[in-house]
JSON list of C-alpha atoms in Angstrom, two decimals:
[
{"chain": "A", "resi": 1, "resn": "UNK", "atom": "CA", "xyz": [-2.19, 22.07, -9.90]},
{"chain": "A", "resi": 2, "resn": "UNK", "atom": "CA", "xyz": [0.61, 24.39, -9.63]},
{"chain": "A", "resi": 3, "resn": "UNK", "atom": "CA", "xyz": [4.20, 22.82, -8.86]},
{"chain": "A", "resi": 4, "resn": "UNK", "atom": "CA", "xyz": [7.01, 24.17, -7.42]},
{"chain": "A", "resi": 5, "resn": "UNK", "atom": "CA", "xyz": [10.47, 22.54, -6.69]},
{"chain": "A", "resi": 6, "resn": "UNK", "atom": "CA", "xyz": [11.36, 21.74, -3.24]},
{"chain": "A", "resi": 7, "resn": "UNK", "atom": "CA", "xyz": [13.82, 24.17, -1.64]},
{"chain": "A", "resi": 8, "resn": "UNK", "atom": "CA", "xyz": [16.62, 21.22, -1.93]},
{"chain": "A", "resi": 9, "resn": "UNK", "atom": "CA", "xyz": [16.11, 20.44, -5.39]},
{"chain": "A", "resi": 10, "resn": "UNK", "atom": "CA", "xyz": [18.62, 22.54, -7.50]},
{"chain": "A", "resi": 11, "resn": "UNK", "atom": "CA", "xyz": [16.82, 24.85, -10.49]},
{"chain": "A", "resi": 12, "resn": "UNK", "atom": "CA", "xyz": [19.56, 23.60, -12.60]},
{"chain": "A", "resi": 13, "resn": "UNK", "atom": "CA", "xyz": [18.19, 20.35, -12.49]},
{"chain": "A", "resi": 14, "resn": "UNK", "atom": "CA", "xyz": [14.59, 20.90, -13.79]},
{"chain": "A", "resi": 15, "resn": "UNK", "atom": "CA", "xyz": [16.33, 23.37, -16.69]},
{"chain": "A", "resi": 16, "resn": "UNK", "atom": "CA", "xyz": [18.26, 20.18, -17.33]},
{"chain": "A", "resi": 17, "resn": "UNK", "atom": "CA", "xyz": [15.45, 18.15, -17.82]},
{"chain": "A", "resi": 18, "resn": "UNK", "atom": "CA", "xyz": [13.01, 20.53, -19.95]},
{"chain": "A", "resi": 19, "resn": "UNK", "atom": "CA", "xyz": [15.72, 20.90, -22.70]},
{"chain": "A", "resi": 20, "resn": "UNK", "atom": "CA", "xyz": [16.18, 17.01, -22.64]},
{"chain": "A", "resi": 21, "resn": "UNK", "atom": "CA", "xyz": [12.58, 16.91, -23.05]},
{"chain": "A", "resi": 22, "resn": "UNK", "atom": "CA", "xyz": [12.67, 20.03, -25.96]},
{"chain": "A", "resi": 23, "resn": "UNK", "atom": "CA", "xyz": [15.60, 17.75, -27.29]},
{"chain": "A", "resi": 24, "resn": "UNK", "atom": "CA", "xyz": [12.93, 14.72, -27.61]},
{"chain": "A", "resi": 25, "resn": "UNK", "atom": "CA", "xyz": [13.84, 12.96, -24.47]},
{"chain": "A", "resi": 26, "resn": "UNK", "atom": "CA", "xyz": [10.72, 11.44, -22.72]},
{"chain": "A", "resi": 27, "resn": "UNK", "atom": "CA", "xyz": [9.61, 11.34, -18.93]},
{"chain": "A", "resi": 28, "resn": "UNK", "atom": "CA", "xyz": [10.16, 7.71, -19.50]},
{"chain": "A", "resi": 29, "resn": "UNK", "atom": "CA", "xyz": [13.86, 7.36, -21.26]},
{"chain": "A", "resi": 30, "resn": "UNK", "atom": "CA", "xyz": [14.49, 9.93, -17.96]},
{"chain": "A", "resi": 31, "resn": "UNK", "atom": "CA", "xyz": [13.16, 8.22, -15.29]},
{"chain": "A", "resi": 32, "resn": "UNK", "atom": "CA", "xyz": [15.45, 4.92, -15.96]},
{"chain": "A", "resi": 33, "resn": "UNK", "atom": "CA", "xyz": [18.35, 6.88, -14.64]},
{"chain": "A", "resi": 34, "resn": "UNK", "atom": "CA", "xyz": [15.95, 7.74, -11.54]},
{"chain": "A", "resi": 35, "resn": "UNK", "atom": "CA", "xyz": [15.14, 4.75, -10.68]},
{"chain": "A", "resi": 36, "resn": "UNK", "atom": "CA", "xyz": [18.64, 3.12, -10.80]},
{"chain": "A", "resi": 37, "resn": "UNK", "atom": "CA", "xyz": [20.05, 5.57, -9.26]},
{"chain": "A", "resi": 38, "resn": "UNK", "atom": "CA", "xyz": [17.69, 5.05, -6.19]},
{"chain": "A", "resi": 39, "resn": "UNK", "atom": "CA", "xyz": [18.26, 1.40, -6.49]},
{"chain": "A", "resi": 40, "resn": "UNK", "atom": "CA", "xyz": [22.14, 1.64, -6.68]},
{"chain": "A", "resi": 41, "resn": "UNK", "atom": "CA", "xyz": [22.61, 4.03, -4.28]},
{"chain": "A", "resi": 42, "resn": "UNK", "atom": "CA", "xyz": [19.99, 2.21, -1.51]},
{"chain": "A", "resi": 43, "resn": "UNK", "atom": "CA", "xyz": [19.11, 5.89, -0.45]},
{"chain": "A", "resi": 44, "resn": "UNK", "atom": "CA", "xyz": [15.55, 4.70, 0.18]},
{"chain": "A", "resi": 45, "resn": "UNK", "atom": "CA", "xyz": [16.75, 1.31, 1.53]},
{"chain": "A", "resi": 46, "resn": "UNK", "atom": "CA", "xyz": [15.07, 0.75, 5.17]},
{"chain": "A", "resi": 47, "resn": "UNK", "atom": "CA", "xyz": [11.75, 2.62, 3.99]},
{"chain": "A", "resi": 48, "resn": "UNK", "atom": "CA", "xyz": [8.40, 1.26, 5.10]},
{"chain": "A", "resi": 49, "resn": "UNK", "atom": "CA", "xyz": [6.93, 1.64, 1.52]},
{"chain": "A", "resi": 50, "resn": "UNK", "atom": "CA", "xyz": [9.37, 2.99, -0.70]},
{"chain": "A", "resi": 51, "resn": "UNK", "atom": "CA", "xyz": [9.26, 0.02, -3.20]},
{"chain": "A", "resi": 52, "resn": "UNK", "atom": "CA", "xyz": [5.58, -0.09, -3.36]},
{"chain": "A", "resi": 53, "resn": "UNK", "atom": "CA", "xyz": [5.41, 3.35, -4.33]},
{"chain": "A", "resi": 54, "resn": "UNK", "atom": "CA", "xyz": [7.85, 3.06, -7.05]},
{"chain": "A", "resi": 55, "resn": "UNK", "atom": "CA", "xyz": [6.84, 0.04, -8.53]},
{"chain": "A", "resi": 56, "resn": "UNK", "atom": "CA", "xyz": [3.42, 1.90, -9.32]},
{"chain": "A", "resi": 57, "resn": "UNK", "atom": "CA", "xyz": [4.80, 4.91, -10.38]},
{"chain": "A", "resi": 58, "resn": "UNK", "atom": "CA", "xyz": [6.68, 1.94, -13.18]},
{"chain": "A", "resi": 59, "resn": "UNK", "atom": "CA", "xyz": [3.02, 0.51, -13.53]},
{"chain": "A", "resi": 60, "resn": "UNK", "atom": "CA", "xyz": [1.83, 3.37, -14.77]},
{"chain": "A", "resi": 61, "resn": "UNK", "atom": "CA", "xyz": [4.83, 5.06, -16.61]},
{"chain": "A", "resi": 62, "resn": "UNK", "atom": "CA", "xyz": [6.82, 2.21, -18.14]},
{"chain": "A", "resi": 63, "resn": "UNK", "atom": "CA", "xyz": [10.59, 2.59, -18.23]},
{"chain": "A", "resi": 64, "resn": "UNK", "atom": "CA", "xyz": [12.02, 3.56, -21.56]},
{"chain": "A", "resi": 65, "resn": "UNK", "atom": "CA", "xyz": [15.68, 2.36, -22.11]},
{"chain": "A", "resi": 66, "resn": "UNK", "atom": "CA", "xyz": [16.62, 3.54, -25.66]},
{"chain": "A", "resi": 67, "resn": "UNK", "atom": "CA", "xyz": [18.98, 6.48, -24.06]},
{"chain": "A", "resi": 68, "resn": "UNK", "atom": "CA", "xyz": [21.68, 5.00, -22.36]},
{"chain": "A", "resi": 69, "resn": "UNK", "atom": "CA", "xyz": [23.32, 8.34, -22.13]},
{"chain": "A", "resi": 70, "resn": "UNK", "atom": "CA", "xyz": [21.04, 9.91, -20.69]},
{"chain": "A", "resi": 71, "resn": "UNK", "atom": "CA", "xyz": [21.05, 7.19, -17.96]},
{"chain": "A", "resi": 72, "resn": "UNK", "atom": "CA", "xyz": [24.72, 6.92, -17.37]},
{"chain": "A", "resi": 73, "resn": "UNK", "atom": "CA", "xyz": [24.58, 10.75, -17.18]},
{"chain": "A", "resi": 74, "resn": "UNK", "atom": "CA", "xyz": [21.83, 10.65, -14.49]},
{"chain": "A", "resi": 75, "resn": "UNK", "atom": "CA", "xyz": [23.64, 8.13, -12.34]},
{"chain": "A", "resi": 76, "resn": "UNK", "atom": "CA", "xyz": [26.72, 10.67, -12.19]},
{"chain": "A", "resi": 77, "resn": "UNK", "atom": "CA", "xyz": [24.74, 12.90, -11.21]},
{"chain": "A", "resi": 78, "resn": "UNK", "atom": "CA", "xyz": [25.24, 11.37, -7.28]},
{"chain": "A", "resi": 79, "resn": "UNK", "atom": "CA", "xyz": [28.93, 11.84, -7.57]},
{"chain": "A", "resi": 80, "resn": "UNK", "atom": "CA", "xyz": [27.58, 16.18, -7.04]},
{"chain": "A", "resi": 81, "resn": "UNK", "atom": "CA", "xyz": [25.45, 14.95, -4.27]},
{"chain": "A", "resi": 82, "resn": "UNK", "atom": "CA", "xyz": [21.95, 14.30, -6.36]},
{"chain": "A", "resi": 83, "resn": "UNK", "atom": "CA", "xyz": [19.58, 12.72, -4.37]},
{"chain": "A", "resi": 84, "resn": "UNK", "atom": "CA", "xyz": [16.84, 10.41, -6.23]},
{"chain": "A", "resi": 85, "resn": "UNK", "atom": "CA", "xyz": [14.57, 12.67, -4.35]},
{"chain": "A", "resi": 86, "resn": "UNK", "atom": "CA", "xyz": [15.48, 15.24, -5.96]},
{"chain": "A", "resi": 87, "resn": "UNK", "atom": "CA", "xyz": [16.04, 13.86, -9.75]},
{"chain": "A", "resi": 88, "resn": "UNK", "atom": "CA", "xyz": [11.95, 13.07, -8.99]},
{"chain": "A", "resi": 89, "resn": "UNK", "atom": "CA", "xyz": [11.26, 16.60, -7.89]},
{"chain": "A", "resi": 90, "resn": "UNK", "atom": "CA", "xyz": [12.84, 17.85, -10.90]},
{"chain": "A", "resi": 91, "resn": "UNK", "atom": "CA", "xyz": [11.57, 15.91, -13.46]},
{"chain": "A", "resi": 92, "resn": "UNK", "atom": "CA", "xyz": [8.03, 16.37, -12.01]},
{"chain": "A", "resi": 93, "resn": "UNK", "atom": "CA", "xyz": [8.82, 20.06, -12.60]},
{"chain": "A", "resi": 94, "resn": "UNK", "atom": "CA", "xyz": [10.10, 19.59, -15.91]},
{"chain": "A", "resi": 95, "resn": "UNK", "atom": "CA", "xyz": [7.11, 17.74, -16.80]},
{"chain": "A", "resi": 96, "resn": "UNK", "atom": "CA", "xyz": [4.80, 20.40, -15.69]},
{"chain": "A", "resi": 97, "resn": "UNK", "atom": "CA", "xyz": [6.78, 23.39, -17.44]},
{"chain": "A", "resi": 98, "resn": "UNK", "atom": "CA", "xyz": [6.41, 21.42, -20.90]},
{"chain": "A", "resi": 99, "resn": "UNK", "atom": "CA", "xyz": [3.05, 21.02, -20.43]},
{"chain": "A", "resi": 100, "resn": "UNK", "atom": "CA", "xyz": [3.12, 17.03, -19.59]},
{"chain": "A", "resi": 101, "resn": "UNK", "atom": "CA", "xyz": [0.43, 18.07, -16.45]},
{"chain": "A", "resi": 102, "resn": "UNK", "atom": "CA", "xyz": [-0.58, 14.31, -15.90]},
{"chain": "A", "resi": 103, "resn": "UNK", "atom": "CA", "xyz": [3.41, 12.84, -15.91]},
{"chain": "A", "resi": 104, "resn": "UNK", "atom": "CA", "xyz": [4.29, 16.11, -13.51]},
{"chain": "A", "resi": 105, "resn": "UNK", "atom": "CA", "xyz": [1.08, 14.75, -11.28]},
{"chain": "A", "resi": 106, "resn": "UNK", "atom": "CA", "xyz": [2.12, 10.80, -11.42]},
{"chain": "A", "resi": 107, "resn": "UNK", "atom": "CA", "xyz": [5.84, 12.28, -10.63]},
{"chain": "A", "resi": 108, "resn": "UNK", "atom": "CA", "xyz": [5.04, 14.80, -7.54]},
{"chain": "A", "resi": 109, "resn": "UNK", "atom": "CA", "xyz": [3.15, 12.09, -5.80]},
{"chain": "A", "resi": 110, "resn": "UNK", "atom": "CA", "xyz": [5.98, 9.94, -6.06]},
{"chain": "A", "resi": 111, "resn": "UNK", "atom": "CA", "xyz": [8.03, 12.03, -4.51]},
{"chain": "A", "resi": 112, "resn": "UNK", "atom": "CA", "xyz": [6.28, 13.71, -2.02]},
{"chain": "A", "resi": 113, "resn": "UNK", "atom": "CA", "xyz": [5.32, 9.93, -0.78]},
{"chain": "A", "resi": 114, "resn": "UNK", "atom": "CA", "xyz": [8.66, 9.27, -1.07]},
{"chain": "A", "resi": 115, "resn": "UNK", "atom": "CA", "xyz": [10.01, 11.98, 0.66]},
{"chain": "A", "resi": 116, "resn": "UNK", "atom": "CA", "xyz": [7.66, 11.47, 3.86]},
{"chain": "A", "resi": 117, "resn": "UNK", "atom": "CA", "xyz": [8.04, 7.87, 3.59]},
{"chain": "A", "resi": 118, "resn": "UNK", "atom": "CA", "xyz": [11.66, 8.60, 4.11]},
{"chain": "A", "resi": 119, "resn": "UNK", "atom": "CA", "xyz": [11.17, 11.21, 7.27]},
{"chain": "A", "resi": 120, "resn": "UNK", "atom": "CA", "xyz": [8.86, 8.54, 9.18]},
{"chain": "A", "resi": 121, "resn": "UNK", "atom": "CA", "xyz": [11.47, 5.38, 8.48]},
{"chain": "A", "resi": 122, "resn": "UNK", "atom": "CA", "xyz": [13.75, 7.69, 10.22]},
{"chain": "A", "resi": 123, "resn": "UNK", "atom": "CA", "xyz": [11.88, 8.53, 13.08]},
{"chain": "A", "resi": 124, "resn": "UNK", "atom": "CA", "xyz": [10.57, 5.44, 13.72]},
{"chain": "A", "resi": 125, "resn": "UNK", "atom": "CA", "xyz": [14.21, 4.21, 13.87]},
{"chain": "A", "resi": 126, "resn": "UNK", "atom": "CA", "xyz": [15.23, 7.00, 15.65]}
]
């Protein structure tokens, strides 16, 4: 599988992520900041199956809280317009570059179901 970041998702944040990883950060102490970041922020509120598709990405990748910095950094990250969206693409992309191939698989999914799930809520509202 060969991944490539979405054309929204800045570079900066997947260079981000693979030198938190080469620090010793995991996909998991990562994704905490991800996830409440979607949550507090409600961008995927009104979704058909937004949720569902999160709560089995959390199934299979457990959260890791033991970096609270690194989660209280993520969640500024919306304050520079940083979608959740896009945190997923990157760290998807991250995971892939370090070699993580099943984590970047788990992480694309997510996002790409997220990322349609969000384009049909709006159309069907629209």
């Amino acid at each position: 599988m060969n991944i490539k970041l979405d054309k929204h998702t800045p570079d900066s944040l997947a260079s981000l992520f693979v030198l938190l990883m080469e620090e010793g950060m995991t996909p998991n102490q990562i994704l905490v900041g991800i996830v409440r970041l979607a949550t507090d922020s409600k961008e995927l509120e009104g979704t058909i199956v937004s949720a569902d598709c999160i709560r089995f990405l959390l199934s299979i990748m457990p959260l890791d809280a033991s970096a609270p910095g690194v989660t209280g950094f993520v969640l500024s990250l919306a304050k520079e317009g940083v979608s959740s969206l896009m945190l997923f693409d990157a760290l998807g992309f991250a995971c892939y570059v370090c070699g993580l191939f099943d984590t970047a698989s788990l992480l694309r999914l997510t996002y790409q179901r997220l990322q349609a799930d969000k384009i049909i809520s709006q159309m069907l509202r629209d």
